[in-house]
Coordinates of C-alpha atoms in Angstrom, one line a residue:
X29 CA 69.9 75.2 -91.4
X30 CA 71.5 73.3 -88.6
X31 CA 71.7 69.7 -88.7
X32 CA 71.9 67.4 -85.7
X33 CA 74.4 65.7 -84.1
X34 CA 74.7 62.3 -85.4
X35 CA 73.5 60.2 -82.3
X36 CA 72.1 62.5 -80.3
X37 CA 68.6 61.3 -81.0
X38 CA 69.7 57.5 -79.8
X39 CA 71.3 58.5 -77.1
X40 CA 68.3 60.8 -75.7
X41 CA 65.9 58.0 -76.4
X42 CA 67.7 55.5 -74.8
X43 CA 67.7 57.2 -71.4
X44 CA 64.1 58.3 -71.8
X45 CA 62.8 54.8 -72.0
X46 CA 64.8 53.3 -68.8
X47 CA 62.3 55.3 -66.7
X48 CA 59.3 53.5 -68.6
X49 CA 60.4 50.2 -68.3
X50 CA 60.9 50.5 -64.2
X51 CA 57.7 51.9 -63.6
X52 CA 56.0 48.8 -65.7
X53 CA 57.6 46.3 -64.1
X54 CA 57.2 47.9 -60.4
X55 CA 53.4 48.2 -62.0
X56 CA 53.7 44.8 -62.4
X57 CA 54.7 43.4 -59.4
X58 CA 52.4 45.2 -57.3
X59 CA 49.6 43.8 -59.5
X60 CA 51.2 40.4 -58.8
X61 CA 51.3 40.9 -55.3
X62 CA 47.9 41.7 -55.1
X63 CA 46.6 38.8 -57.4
X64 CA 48.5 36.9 -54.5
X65 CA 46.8 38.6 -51.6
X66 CA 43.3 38.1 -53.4
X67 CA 44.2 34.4 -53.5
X68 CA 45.4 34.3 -50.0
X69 CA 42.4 36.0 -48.7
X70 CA 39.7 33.5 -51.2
X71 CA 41.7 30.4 -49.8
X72 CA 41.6 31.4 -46.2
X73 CA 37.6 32.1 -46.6
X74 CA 36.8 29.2 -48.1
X75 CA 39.0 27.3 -45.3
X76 CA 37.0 29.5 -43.0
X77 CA 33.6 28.3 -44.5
X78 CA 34.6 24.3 -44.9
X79 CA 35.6 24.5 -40.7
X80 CA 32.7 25.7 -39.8
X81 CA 34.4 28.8 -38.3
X82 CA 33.1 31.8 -39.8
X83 CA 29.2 33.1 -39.7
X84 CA 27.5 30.5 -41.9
X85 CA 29.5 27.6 -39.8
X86 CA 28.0 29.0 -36.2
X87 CA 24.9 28.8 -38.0
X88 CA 24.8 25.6 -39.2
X89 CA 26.2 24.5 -35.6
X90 CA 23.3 26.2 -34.0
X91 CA 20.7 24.9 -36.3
X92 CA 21.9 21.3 -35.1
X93 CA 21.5 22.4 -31.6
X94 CA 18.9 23.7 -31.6
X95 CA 17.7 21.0 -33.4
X96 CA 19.2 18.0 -30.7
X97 CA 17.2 19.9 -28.2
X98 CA 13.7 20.0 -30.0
X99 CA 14.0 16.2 -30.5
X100 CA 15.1 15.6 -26.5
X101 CA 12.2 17.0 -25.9
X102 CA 9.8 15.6 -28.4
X103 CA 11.0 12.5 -26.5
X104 CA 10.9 13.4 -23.2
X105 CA 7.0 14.7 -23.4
X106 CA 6.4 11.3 -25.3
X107 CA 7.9 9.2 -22.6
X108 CA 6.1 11.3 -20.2
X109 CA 2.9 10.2 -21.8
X110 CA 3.8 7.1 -21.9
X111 CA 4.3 7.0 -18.4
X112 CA 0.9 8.9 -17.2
X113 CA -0.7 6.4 -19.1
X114 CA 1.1 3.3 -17.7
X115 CA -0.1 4.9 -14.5
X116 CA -3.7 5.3 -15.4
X117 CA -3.7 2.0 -16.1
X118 CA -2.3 0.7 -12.9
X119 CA -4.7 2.0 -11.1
X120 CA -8.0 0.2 -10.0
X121 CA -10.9 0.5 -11.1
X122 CA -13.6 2.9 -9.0
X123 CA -16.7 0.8 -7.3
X124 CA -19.4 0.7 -9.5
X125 CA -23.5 0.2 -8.6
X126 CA -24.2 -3.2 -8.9
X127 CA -27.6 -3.9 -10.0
X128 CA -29.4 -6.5 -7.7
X129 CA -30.1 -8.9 -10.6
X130 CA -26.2 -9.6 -10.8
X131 CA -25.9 -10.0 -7.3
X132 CA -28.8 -12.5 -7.1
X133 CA -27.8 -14.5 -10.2
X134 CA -24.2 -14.9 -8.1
X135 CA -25.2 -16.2 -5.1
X136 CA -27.7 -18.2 -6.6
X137 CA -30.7 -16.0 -5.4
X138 CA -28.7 -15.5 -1.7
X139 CA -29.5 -19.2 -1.4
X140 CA -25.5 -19.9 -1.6
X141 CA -23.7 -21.2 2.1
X142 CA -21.9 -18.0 3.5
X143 CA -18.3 -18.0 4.5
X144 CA -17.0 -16.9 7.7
X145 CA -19.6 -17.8 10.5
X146 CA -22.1 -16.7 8.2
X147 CA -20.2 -13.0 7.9
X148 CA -20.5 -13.3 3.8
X149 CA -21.2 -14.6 0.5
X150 CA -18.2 -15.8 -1.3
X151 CA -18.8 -15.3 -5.3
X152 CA -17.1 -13.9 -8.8
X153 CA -18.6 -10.5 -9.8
X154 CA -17.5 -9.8 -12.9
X155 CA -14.2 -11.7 -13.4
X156 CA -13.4 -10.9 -9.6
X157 CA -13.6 -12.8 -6.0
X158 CA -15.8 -11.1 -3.8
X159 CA -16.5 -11.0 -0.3
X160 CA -20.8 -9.9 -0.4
X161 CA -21.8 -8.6 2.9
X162 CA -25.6 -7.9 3.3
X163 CA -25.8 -4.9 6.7
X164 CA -28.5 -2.8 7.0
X165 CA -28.7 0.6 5.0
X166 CA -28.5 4.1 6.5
X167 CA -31.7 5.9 6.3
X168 CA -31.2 8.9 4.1
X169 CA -27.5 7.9 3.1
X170 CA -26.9 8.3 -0.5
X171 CA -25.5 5.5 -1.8
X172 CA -24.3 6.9 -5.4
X173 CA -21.0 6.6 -7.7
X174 CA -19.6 9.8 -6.0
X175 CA -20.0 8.2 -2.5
X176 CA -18.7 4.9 -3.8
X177 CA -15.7 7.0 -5.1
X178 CA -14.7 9.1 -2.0
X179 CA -14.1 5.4 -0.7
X180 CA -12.5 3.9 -3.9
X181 CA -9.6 6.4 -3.7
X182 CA -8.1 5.4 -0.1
X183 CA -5.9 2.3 -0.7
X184 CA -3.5 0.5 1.9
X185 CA -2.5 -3.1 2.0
X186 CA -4.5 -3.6 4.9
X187 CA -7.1 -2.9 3.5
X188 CA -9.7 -4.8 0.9
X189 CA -10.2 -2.6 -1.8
X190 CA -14.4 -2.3 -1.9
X191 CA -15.6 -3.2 -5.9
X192 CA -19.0 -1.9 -5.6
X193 CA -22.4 -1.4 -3.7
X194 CA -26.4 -2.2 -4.3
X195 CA -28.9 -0.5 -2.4
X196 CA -31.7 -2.9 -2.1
X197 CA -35.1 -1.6 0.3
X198 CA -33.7 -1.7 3.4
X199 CA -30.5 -3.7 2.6
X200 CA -27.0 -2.3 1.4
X201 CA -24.8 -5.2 -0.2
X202 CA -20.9 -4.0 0.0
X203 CA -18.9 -6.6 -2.1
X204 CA -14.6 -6.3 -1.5
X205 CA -12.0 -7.7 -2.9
X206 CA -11.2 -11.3 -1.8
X207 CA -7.9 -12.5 -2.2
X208 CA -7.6 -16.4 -3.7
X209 CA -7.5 -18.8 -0.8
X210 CA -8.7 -16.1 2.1
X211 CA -10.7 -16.6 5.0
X212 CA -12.1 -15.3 7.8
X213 CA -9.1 -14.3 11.1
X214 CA -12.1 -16.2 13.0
X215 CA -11.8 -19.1 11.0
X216 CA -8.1 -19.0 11.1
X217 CA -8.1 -18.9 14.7
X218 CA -10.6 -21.3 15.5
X219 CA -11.8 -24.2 13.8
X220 CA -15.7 -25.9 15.1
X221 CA -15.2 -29.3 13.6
X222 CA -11.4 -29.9 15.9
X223 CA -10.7 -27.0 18.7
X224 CA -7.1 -28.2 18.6
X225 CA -6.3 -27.1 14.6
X226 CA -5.8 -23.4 14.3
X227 CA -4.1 -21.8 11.2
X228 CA -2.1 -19.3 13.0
X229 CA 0.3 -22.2 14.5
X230 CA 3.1 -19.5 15.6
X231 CA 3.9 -16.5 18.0
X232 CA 5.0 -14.3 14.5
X233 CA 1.9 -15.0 12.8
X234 CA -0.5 -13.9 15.3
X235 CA 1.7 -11.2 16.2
X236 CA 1.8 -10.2 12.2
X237 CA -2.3 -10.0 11.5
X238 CA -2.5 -8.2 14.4
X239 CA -0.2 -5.3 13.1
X240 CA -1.6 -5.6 10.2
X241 CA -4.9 -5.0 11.6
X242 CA -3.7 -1.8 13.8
X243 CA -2.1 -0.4 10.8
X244 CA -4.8 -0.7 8.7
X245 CA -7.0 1.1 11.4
X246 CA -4.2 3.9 11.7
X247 CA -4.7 4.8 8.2
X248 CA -8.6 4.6 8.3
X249 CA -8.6 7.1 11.0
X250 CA -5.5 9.2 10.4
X251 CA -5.1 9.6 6.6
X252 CA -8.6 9.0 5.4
X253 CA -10.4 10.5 8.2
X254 CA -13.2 8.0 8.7
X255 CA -14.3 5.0 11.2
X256 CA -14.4 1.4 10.4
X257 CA -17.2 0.7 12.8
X258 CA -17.4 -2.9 12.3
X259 CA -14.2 -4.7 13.9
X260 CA -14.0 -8.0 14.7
X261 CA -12.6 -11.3 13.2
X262 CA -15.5 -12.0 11.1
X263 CA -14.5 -8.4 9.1
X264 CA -10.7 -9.5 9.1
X265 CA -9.6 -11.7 6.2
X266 CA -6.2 -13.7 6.4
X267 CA -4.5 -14.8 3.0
X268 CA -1.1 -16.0 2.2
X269 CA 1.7 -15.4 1.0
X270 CA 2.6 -14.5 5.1
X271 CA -0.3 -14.6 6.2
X272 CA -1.6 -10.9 6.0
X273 CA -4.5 -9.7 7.2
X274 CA -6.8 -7.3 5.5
X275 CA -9.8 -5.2 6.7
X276 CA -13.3 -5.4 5.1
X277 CA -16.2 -3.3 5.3
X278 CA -14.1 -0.1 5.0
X279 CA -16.8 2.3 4.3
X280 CA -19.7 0.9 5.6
X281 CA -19.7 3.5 8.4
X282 CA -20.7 5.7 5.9
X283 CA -23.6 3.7 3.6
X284 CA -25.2 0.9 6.7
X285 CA -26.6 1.6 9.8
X286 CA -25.0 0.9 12.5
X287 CA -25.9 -1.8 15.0
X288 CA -29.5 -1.1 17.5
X289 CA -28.8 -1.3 21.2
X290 CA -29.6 -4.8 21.3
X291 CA -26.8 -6.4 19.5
X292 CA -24.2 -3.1 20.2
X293 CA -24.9 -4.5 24.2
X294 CA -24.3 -8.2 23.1
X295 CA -21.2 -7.7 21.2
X296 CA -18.0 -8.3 23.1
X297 CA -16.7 -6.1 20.3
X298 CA -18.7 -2.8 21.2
X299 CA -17.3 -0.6 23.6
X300 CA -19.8 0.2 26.7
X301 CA -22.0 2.9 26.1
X302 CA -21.0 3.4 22.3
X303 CA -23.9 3.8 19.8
X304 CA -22.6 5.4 16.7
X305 CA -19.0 4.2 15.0
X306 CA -16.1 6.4 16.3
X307 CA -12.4 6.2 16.7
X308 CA -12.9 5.3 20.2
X309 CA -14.9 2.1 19.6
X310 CA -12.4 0.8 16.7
X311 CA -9.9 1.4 19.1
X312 CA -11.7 -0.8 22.0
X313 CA -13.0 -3.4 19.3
X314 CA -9.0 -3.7 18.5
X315 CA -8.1 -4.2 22.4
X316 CA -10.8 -7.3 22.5
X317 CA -10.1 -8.4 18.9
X318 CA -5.8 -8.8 20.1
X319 CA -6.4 -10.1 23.6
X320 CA -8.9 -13.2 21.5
X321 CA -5.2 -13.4 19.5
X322 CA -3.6 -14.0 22.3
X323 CA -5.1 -16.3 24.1
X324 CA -7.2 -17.8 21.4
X325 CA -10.6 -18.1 23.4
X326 CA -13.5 -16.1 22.1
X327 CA -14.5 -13.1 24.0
X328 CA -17.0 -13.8 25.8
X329 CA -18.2 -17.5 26.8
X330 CA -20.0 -19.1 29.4
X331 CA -18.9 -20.8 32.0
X332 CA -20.7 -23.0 35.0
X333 CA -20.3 -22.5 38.2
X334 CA -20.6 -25.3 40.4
X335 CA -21.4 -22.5 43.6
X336 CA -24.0 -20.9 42.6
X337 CA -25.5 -23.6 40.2
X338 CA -25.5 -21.0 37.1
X339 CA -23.8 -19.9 34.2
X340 CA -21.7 -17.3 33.9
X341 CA -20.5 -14.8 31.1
X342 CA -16.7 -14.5 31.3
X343 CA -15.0 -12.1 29.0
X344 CA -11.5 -11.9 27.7
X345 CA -10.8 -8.9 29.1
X346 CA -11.4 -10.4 32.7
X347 CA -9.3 -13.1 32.1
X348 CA -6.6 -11.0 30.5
X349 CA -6.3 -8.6 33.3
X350 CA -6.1 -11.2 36.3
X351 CA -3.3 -13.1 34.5
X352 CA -1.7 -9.4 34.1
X353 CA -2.0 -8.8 37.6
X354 CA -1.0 -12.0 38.8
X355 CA 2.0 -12.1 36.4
X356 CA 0.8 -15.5 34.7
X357 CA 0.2 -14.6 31.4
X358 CA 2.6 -17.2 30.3
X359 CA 0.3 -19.2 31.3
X360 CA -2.8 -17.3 30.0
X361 CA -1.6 -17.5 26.4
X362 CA -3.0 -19.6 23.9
X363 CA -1.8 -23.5 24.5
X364 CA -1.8 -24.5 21.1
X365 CA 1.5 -22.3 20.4
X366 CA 3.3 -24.8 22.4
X367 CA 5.1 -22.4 25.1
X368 CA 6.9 -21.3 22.3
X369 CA 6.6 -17.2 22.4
X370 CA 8.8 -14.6 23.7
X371 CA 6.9 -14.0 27.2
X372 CA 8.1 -10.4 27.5
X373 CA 6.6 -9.9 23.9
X374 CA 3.6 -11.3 25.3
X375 CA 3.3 -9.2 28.6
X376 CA 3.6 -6.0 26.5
X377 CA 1.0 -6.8 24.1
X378 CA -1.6 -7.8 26.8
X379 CA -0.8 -4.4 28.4
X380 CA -1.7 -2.6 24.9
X381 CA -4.6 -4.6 24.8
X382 CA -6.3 -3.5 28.2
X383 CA -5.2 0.4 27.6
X384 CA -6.9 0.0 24.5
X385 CA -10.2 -1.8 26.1
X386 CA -9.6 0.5 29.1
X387 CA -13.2 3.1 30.2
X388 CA -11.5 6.0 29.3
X389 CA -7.7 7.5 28.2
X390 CA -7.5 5.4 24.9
X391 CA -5.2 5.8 23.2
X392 CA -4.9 6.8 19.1
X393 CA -4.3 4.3 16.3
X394 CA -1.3 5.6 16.0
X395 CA 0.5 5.2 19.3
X396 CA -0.8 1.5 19.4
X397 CA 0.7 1.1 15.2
X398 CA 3.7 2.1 17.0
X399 CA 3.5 -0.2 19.6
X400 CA 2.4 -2.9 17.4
X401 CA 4.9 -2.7 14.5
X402 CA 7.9 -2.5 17.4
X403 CA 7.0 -5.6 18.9
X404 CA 6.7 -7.3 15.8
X405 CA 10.8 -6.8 15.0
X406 CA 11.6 -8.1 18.1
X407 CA 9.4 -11.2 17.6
X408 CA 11.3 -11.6 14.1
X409 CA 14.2 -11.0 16.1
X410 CA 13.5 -13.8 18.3
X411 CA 12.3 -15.9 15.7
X412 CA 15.7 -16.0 14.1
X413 CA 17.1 -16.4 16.9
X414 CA 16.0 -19.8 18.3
X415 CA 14.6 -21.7 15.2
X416 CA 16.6 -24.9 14.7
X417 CA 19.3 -24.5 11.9
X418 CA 18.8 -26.5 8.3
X419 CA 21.9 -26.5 7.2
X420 CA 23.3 -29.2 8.6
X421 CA 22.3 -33.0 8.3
X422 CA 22.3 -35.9 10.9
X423 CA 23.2 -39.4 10.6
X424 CA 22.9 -42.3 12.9
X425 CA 23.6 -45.3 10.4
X426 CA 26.8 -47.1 11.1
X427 CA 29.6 -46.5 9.3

């Protein structure tokens, strides 16, 4: 029986375990290194989700968009509403049907003095100052809320807004808008109890209600495609601040008759031959209506003469035209404005005012608006231009 070597067993196990103990601690490290790549990778995610850079951040960051947006424009319809209904709410009433009791009970049973030569009742309808006319009513016109609101929607500052109607037999009562402290452009002009007084003391004021008039007839024909039909100082109400002028009886073309034969052929406002309102008789109304600015007379009169023992009827437009063709209408013009006009100003207007009152070739609201507004500048122009300075103060006490 053989025996072993003593040793040989140590020294075979010793180089049989050197392989073992590399291959665990290479096992080892590589385990290590992983652990460490697993906690690189879990620290660089959750760094990744606290930025807000990976998936669940861009969602988050979208969601708050998206969410921004919906509240712009939750606030942006809500302003919008806000702002329609601002709107409604600035606009004026429609004209309602008066009923005839109210009326009555307001001018104390139509027993109240009218204003304006007798043009209209001045009362309060319903919290409001009125202008009442009384005109004759249109056979077979419909006086109803829809009629009263295709005339309620036109609006211009020339023009008094209408508040409401009554149809009474054969009467139509229109009642507009009267500004605090108006009154009649006839008034204004002319006062019964002293000729010499007249509200419209300078060149600008006279020359403003007249624009104010032609632009106010340029939007009645042009934009709201209707006739006035009734122009003449007693429909024309003057108010301050300025002075402005407004039109009344805006729709009354449509709801009143208009004037017989008789009175259209004594009216130095109704153009020869016209029966029925057009754009052609507002236009020679307006003619007549700024040649009585000018010179301040009334339209037609009567005047004696001494020849032939009788009295005659003079109009305006007679007088206008000879101081036109003679080149005095510096002259011509109204006295009580104390020479103090532009005369070139002057010569124009009258020359606007004959085309306008001429037979035939009248011209549209619109040319004459032109005219108007154009000579009005130039009157402001002059204004400034020779009014006396205030800035300056004079002494004569001794020093």
């Amino acid at each position: 029986m053989c025996k072993p070597r003593p040793g040989s067993d140590a020294s075979a196990s010793r180089p049989a375990a050197a392989p073992s103990s590399r291959r665990s601690s290479s096992t080892t490290s590589s385990a290590q290194r992983r652990l460490a790549a697993a906690g690189d990778s879990s620290a660089t995610a959750f760094t990744s989700s606290y930025s807000g850079a990976g998936p669940s951040g861009a969602g988050t960051a979208s969601a708050q968009r998206r969410g921004a947006t919906s509240s712009s424009s939750i606030s942006s319809a809500s302003s919008g509403r806000a702002s329609l209904a601002a709107a409604r709410a600035s606009l004026p009433d429609p004209p309602v049907l008066y009923p005839f009791q109210e009326l009555a009970a307001a001018t104390n049973s139509f027993l109240a003095k009218r204003a304006g030569g007798d043009a209209y009742w001045r009362c309060s309808l319903r919290g409001r100052d009125a202008a009442l006319f009384q005109l004759p009513r249109r056979p077979g016109a419909a006086v109803d809320a829809a009629g009263l609101a295709r005339v309620g929607r036109y609006h211009h500052t020339s023009l008094a807004r209408l508040l409401g109607a009554c149809p009474a037999g054969a009467h139509l009562y229109l009642a507009y808008e009267l500004p605090p402290g108006a009154a009649t452009l006839a008034a204004c002009l002319r006062s019964p109890r002293n000729p010499s007084f007249t509200a419209l003391r300078t060149w600008v004021s006279r020359v403003q209600v007249a624009t104010d008039v032609a632009q106010g007839l340029e939007y009645v024909h042009h934009h709201a495609g209707a006739v006035l039909g009734r122009v003449s100082p007693s429909a024309v109400v003057v108010s301050d601040p300025g002075l402005r002028a407004r039109l009344t009886l805006f729709g009354a073309a449509e709801f009143a008759a208009p004037a017989d034969a008789r009175e259209a052929g004594e009216s130095p406002y109704a153009a020869p031959g016209s029966t029925e309102p057009s754009r052609e008789a507002d236009v020679y109304a307006f003619g007549v209506l700024l040649l009585e600015l000018l010179s301040g007379e009334e339209p037609a009169r009567y005047r004696f003469d001494r020849g032939t023992k009788e009295f005659q009827r003079v109009s305006v437009l007679e007088t206008a035209a000879a101081a036109a063709a003679g080149g005095s209408v510096r002259n011509w013009v109204d006295r009580r404005l104390g020479d103090s006009f532009p005369v070139a100003a002057a010569e124009r207007l009258v020359e606007v005012a004959l085309r306008c009152a001429s037979a035939e070739n009248r011209p549209d609201m619109t040319w004459v608006a032109g005219k108007m507004s154009k000579v009005y500048l130039e009157s402001r122009a002059w204004e400034q231009k020779v009014q006396v300075p205030t800035e300056f103060s004079v002494s004569v006490a001794p020093r």
